[in-house]
XYZ file of C-alpha atoms in Angstrom:
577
model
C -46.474 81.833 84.906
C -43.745 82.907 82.982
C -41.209 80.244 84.457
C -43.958 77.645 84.227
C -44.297 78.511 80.467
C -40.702 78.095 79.856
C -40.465 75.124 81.340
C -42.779 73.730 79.233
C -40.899 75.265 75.715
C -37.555 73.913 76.823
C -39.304 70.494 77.248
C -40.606 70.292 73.610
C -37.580 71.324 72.538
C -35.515 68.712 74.314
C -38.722 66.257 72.707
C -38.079 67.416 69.306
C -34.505 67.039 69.301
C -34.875 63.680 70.384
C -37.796 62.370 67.676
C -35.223 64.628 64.883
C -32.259 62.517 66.287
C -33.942 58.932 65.812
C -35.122 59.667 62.400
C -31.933 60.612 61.311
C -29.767 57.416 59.625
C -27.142 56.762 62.116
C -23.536 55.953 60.618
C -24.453 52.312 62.161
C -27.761 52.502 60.225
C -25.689 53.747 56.987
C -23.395 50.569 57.436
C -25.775 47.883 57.637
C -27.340 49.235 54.772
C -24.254 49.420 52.745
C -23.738 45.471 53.863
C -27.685 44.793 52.677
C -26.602 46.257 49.289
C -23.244 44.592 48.879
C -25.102 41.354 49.491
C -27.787 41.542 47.132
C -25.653 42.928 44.379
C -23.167 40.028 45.107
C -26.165 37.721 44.727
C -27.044 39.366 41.892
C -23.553 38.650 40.121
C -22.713 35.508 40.464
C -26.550 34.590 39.120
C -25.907 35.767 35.938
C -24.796 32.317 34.887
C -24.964 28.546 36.075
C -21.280 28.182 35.365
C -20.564 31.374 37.296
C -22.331 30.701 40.032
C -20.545 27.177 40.429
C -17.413 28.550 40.174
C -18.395 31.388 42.912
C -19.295 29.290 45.216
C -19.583 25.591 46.260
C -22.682 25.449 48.393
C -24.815 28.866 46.929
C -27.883 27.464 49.144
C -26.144 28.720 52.196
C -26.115 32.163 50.890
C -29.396 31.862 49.549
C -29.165 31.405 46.038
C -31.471 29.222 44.424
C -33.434 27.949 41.300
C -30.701 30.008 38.939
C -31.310 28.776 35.723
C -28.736 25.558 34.151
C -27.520 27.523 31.139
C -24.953 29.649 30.300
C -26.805 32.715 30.371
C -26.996 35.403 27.800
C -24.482 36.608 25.049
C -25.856 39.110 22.957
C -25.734 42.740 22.211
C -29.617 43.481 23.492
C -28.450 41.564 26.534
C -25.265 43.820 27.441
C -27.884 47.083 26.614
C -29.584 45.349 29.759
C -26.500 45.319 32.097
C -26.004 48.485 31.544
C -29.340 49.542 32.594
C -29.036 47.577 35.328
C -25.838 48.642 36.742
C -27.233 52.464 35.938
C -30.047 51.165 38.620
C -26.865 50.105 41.275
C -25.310 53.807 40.320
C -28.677 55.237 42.167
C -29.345 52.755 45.022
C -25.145 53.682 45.338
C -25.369 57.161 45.187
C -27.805 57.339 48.330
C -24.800 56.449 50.728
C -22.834 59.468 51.925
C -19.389 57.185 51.755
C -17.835 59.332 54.995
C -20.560 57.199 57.461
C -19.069 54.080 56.201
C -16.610 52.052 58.188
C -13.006 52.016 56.559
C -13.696 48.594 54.003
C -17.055 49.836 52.980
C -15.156 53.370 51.590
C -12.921 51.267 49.586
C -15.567 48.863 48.359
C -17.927 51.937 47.635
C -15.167 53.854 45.349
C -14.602 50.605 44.017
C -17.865 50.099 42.852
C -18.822 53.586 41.785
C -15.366 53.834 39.137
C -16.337 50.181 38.048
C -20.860 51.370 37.508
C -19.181 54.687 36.076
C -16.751 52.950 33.047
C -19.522 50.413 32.473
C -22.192 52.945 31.819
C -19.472 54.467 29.909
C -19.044 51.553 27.274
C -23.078 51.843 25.915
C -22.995 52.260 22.481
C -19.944 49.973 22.061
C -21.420 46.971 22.693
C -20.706 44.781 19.381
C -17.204 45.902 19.727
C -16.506 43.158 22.102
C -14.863 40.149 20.373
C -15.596 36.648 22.650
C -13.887 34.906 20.453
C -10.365 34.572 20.179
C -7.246 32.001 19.495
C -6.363 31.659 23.273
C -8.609 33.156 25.568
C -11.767 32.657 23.626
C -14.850 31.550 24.918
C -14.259 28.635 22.752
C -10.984 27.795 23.866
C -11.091 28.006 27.832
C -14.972 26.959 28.347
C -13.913 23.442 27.676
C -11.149 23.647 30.379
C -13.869 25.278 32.845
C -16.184 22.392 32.131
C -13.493 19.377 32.921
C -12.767 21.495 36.065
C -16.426 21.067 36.890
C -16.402 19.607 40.603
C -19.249 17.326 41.514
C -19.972 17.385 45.536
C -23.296 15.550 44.795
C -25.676 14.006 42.560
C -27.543 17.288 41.975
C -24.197 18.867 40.585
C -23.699 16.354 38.455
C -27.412 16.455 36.924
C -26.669 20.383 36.769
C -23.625 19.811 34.859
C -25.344 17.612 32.482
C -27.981 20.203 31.828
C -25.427 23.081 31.650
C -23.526 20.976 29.170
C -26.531 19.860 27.189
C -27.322 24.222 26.442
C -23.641 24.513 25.095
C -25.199 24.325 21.340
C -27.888 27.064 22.021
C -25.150 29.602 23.561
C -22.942 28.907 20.587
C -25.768 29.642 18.356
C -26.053 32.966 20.406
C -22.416 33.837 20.186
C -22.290 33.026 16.257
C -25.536 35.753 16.273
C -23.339 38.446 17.942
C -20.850 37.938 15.587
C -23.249 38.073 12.658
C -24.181 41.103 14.139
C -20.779 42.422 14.685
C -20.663 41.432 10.182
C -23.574 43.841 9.798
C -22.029 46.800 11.472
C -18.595 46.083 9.912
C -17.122 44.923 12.794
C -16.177 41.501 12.387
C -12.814 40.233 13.206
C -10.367 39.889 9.994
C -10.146 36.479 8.038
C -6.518 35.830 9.993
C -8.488 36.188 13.251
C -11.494 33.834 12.014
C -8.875 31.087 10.714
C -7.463 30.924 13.689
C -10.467 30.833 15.954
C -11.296 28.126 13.958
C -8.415 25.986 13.974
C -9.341 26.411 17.563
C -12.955 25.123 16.892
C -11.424 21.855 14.910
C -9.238 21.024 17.782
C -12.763 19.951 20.239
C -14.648 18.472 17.373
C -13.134 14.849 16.718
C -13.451 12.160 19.554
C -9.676 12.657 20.803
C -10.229 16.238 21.121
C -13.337 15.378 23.244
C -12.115 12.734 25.021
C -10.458 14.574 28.046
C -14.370 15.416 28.711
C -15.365 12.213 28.737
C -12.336 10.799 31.098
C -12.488 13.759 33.517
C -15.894 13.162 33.835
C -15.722 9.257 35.069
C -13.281 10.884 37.491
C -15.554 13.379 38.721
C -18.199 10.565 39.582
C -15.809 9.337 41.782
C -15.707 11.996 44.021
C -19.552 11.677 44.069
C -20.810 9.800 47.549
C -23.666 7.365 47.538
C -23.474 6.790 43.874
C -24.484 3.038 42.561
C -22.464 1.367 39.812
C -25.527 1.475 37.854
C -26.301 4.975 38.426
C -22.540 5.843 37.418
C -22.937 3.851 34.417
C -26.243 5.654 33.418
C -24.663 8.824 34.203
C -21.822 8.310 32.153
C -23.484 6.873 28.898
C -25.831 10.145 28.756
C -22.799 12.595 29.085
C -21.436 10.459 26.327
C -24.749 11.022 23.843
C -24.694 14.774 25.072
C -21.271 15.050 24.104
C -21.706 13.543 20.767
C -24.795 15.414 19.993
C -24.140 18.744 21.707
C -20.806 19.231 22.661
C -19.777 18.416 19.263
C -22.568 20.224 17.323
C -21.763 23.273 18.346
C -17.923 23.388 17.898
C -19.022 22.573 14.413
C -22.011 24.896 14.199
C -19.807 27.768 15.785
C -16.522 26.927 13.234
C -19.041 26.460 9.766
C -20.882 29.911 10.751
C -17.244 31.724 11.342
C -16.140 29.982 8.285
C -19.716 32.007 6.167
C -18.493 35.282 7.826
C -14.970 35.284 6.340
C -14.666 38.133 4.201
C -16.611 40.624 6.197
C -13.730 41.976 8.542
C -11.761 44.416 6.039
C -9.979 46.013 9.443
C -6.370 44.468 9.268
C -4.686 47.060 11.583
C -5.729 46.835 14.993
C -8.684 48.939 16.693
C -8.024 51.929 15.350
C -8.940 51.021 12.249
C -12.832 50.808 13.229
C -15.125 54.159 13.582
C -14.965 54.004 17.383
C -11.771 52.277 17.722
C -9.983 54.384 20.181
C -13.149 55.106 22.245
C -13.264 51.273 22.989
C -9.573 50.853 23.543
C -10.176 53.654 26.332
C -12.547 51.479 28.023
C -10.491 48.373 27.502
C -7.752 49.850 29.698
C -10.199 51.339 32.418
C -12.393 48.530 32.425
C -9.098 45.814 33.013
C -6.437 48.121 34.721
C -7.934 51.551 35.541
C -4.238 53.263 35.972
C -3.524 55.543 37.576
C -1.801 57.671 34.778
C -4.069 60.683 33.281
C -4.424 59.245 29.776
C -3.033 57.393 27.353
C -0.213 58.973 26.060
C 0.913 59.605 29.996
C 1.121 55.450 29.552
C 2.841 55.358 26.919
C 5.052 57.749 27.866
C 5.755 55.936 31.117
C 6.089 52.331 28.711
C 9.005 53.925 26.747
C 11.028 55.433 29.658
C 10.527 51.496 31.487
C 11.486 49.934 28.484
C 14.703 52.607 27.925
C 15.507 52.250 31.880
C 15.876 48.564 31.536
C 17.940 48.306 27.768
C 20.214 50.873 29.821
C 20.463 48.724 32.693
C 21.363 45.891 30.824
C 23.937 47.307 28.442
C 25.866 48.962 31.591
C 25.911 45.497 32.993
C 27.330 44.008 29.722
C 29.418 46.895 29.650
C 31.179 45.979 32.995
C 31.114 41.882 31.902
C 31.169 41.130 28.741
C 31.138 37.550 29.541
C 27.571 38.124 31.196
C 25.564 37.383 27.677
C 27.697 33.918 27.223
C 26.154 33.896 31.148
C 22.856 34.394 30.093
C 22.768 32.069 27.325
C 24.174 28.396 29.575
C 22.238 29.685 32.158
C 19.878 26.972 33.816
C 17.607 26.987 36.772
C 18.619 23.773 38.920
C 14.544 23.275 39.696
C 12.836 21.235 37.102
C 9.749 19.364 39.159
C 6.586 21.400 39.270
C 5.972 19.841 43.127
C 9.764 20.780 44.053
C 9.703 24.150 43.099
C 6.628 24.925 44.515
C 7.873 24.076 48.101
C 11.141 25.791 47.125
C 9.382 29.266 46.601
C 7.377 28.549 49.388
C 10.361 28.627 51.536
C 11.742 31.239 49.511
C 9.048 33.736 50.188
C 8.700 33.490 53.992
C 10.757 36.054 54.321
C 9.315 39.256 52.570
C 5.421 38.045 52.168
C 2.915 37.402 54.639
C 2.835 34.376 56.233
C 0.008 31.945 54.956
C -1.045 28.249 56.344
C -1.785 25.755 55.013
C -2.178 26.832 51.657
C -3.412 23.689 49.803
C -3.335 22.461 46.063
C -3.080 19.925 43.598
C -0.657 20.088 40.226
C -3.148 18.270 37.155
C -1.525 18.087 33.847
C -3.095 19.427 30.433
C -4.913 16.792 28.245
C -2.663 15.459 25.682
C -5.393 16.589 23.556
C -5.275 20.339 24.538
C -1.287 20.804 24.965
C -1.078 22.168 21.570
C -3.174 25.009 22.726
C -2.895 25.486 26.051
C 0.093 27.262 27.836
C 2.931 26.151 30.125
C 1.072 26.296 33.191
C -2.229 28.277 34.291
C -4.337 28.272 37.753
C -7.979 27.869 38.395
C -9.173 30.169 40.855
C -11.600 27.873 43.965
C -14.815 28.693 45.278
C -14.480 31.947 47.507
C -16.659 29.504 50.387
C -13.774 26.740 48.958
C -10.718 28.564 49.233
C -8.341 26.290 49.667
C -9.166 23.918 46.347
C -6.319 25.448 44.580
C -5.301 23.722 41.084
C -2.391 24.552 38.789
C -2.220 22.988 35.650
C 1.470 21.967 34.187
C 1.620 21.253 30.309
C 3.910 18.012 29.770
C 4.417 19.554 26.050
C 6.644 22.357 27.145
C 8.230 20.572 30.031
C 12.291 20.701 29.886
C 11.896 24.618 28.007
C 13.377 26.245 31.368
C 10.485 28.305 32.228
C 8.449 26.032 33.976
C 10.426 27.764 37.360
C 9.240 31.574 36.679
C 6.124 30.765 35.180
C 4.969 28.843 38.374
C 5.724 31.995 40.072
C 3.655 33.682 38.453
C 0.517 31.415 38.647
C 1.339 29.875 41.453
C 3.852 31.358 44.495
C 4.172 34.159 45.218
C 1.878 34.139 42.445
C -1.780 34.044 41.331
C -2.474 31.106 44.006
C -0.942 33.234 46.787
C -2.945 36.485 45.964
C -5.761 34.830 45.270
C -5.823 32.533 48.714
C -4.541 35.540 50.858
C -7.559 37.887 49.498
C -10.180 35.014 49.923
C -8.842 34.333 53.557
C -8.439 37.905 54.823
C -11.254 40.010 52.935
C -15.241 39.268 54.798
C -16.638 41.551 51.065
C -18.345 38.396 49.417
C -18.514 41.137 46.584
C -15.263 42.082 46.683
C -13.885 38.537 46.061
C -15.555 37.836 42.628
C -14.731 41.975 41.143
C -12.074 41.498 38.796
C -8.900 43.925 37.893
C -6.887 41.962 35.289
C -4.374 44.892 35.795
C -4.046 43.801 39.552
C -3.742 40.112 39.523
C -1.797 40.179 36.148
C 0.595 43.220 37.579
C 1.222 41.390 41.027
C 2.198 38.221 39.504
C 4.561 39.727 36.789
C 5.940 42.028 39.629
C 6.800 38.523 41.926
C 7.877 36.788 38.571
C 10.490 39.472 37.867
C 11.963 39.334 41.763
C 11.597 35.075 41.659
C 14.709 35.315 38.647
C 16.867 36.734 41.668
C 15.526 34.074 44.309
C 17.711 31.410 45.298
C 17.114 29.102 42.021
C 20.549 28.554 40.741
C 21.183 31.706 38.468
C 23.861 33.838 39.418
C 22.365 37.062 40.594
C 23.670 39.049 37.610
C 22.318 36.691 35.652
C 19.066 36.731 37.025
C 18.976 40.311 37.326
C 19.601 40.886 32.975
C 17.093 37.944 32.773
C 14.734 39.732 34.928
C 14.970 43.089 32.943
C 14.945 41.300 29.317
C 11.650 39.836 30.761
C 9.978 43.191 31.554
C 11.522 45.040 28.537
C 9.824 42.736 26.153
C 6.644 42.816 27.554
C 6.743 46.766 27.565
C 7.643 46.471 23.567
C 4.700 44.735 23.701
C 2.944 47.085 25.551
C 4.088 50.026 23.066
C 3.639 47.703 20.020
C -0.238 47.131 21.177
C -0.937 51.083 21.822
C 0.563 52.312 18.671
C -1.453 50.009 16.849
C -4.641 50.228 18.500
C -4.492 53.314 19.550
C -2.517 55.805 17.614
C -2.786 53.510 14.228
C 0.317 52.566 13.325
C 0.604 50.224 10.166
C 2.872 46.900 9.976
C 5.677 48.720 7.592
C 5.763 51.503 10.252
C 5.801 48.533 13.134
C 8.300 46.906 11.471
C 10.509 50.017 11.108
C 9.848 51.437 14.243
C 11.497 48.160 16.490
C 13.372 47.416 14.502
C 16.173 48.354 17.245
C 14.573 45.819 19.632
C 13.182 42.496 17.186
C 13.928 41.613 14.010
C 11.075 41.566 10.776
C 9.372 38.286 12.168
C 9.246 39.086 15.630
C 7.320 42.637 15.020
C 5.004 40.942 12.519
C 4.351 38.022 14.372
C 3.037 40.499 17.707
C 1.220 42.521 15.065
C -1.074 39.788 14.515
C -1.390 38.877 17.754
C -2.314 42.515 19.322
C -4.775 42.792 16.042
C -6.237 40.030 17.572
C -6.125 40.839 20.811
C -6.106 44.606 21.707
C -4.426 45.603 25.115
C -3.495 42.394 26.099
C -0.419 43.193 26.836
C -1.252 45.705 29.096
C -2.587 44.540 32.289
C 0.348 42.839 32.580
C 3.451 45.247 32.056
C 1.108 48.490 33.508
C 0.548 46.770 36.752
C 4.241 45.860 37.081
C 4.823 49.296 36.403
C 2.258 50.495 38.636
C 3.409 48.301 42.028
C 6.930 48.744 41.022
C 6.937 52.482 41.604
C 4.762 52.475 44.772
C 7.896 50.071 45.997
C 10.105 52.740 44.603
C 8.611 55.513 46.440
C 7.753 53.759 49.520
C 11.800 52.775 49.676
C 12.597 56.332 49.036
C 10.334 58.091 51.525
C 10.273 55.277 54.241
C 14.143 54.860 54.076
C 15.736 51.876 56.612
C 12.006 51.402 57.600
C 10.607 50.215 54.678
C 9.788 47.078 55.207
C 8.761 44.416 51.771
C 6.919 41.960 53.746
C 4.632 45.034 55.294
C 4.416 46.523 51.677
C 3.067 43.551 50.076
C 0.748 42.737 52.707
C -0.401 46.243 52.000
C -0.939 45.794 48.132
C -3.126 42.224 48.779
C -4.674 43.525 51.206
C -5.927 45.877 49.017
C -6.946 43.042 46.616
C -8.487 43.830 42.848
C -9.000 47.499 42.460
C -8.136 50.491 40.291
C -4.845 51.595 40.445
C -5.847 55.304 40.832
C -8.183 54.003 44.333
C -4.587 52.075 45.294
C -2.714 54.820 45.111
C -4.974 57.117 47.461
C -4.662 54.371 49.278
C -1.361 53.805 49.442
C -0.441 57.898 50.025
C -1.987 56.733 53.488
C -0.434 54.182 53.993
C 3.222 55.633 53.563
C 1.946 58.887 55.683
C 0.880 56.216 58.373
């Protein structure tokens, strides 16, 4: 009896260990889960807009994303209240996934996601401190550019286009609201901003500055198969009236309402100046760079000893050859055509950067009617299911200035185009390809502009090594300009004064202005430098002979858009490795 009866115990144990194991989540179970949420809340994000969503992807059907409605979506203060809840709804659903059963991608992803929820959430209450208006990276100034980069692949994208364009007068009227509401809690920008949003405005609302709309969009039909002449002809006459009647009415609608608010923006030094000034400068930085430094005066500490490193640098090297500034000045780089000195870096890269095929594009030039406010050269990023429709831009106004060399590196190879391509190729997160770090695509393509002035261009190296410095040093005055203005509130007199070592009177007002207008936009750009310049440093010095710079930057795009404080836990693993 008794062995009988024991028998029968150890038998419902052995049953009850095995129904406790298969109700348990396995780490399998945890990971398909994890790729069931990615997916939906990648679905979720590129719906928020019919523009977005085209410029996400170039088929969305095939990832099942349909009957997203032809607008621009929603730009108002009620309407970022909602994100917020929303994303405070992906915090939850996020928090149910113990991150050590996910595979090695999901745990980036996952941290990823749960610093990006966490600043977010962080921002509510500072909603109408967002300005989307601004002299050069406005919603008014680069929507037009996004719209004549509007691909058609059929007739339904063109009859989408139509009806996105035709809702451009509603969002307008939505954006002018936001800023009226931005008036009524004293918020507005100041009248210097306004003006020159503005002059913006005026430069779309005559028929030449609305004609590169109208050409690129006979082009576009082109591309278009089964298309009649008739069809194209009825196609093109209604873009024309929608132009005319929409296009057009809300540049004006957008410019007369700015022109009402005038007056209401008594703020004329930077965000500091406004009740929760510095609170919303915090989340500018975490929201674009996320460093990896503890706060901001840790930044700004690291800014000035950059900035100091490099002056030194460059007076010892004066100080050995004083005929190195006479250097500087007749310098020239020997590559002058946008198509020749893209193949030249490509060549020049193979060496220390992951190889990449067949990495396509095209070179388009800025419409005569946009060159006065457009930049030398910018790229537009392709379809992550389209990666290899790469476009760079060249502006024919500033051709002959020099720069067109460096600044191609920077937007194009080893570049934004690179970084962008390798990610898209290499990285199966569909979610991961559209989350944006402005401090890691702007820091990796300063960091490859400052080692292009040493590539084999036709600078001597000393040459390109004081140019390469100069570069960096100014952007980190920059850097320490925009802080101490919008963070610590310094004034213009005390701006003037306090460079007055490194620009003259004009120079320091002239970046006053613009970091008034545009707080921490200097930033990204400088900090990430910073940032992948001393994981380089360290890597060198701890790896010794076997570091290796083509396994180092395959390491930092690998990684691809993420906070520089997930990088760097990262990239103590990678070094220990």
């Amino acid at each position: 009896m008794k062995k009988r009866k024991t028998r029968v115990i150890l038998l419902l144990m052995v049953l009850t260990l095995g129904l406790t194991s298969c109700g348990r989540p396995s780490e399998t179970d945890y990971q398909q889960k994890f790729a069931e949420f990615e997916e939906t809340f990648f679905k979720e994000k590129v719906s928020d807009s019919f523009l977005d969503l085209h410029y996400a992807l170039k088929d969305s059907e095939k990832y099942g994303i349909e009957n997203v409605p032809e607008d621009f979506g929603q730009y108002s203060e009620e309407g970022m209240k909602e994100k917020i809840r929303y994303l405070k709804e992906k915090k939850e659903e996020l928090s149910q996934f113990p991150f050590e059963k996910l595979n090695e991608e999901q745990q980036v992803t996952a941290h990823i996601l749960e610093n990006m929820i966490e600043v977010e959430c962080n921002s509510e209450g500072l909603e109408l401190y967002k300005e989307p208006l601004s002299e050069a990276v406005g919603i008014q100034a680069e929507l037009p550019v996004l719209l004549a980069e509007y691909e058609f692949y059929s007739r339904e994208d063109v009859e989408g286009y139509l009806n996105l364009l035709g809702s451009i007068d509603e969002y307008y009227v939505q954006i002018l609201e936001f800023e009226r509401d931005k008036a009524d809690a004293g918020l507005f920008m100041s009248d210097m901003a306004a003006d020159s949003v503005i002059q913006s405005c005026k430069s779309y609302m005559d028929e030449n500055g609305s004609s590169f709309l109208l050409e690129s969009f006979k082009n576009r039909l082109e591309q278009v198969p089964g298309l009649t002449e008739e069809e194209k002809q009825n196609l093109v006459s209604r873009n024309e009236t929608i132009i005319k009647e929409d296009f057009l009415n809300a540049y004006q609608t957008l410019s007369d309402g700015l022109e009402k608010l005038k007056g209401s923006g008594q703020n004329v030094n930077g965000g500091c100046g406004w009740e929760k000034g510095q609170e919303y400068y915090e989340y500018l930085i975490e929201s674009e760079i996320a460093p990896s430094y503890p706060d901001i005066g840790s930044l700004l500490e690291a800014l000035e000893k950059m900035v100091t490193s490099k002056m030194n640098e460059m007076n010892e090297m004066v100080d050995e050859n004083p005929k190195l500034m006479d250097e500087w000045d007749s310098a020239e780089i020997q590559y002058e055509n946008p198509v020749e000195i893209l193949q030249q870096l490509q060549n020049e890269i193979m060496a220390d950067f992951p190889k990449l095929e067949n990495m396509d594009y095209e070179i388009k030039y800025v419409p005569e009617e946009l060159e006065d406010v457009q930049p030398l050269a910018f790229y537009v990023s392709p379809q992550i299911d389209s990666y290899h429709d790469n476009v760079i831009y060249i502006n024919r106004k500033y051709e002959g200035n020099g720069n067109l060399y460096i600044t191609l590196a920077h937007e194009g190879l080893p570049g934004h185009m690179y970084q962008t391509t390798y990610f898209l190729r290499n990285n199966e997160s569909d979610l991961r390809k559209i989350l944006d770090y402005t401090g890691y695509t702007e820091g990796w393509a300063t960091y490859v502009e400052h080692l292009a002035y040493q590539f084999d261009n036709g600078l001597e190296p000393a040459v390109g090594k004081i140019m390469a410095d100069n570069s960096i040093a100014n952007l980190g005055v920059g850097a320490i300009l925009d802080i101490k203005v919008n963070y610590y509130g310094m004034d213009r007199e005390e701006a003037v004064d306090y460079f007055s070592d490194y620009l003259d009177a004009g120079a320091v007002n002239q970046m006053f202005d613009y970091v008034c207008k545009n707080p921490a936009v200097y930033l990204p750009y400088v900090v990430g430098y910073m940032e992948i310049e001393e994981m380089r440093e360290e890597a060198e010095a701890k790896l010794g002979e076997n570091f290796d710079a083509k396994k180092f930057h395959k390491f930092i795009l690998d990684m691809g858009p993420a906070p520089f404080s997930i990088i760097r836990e990262e990239f103590a693993q990678w070094v220990s490795d």
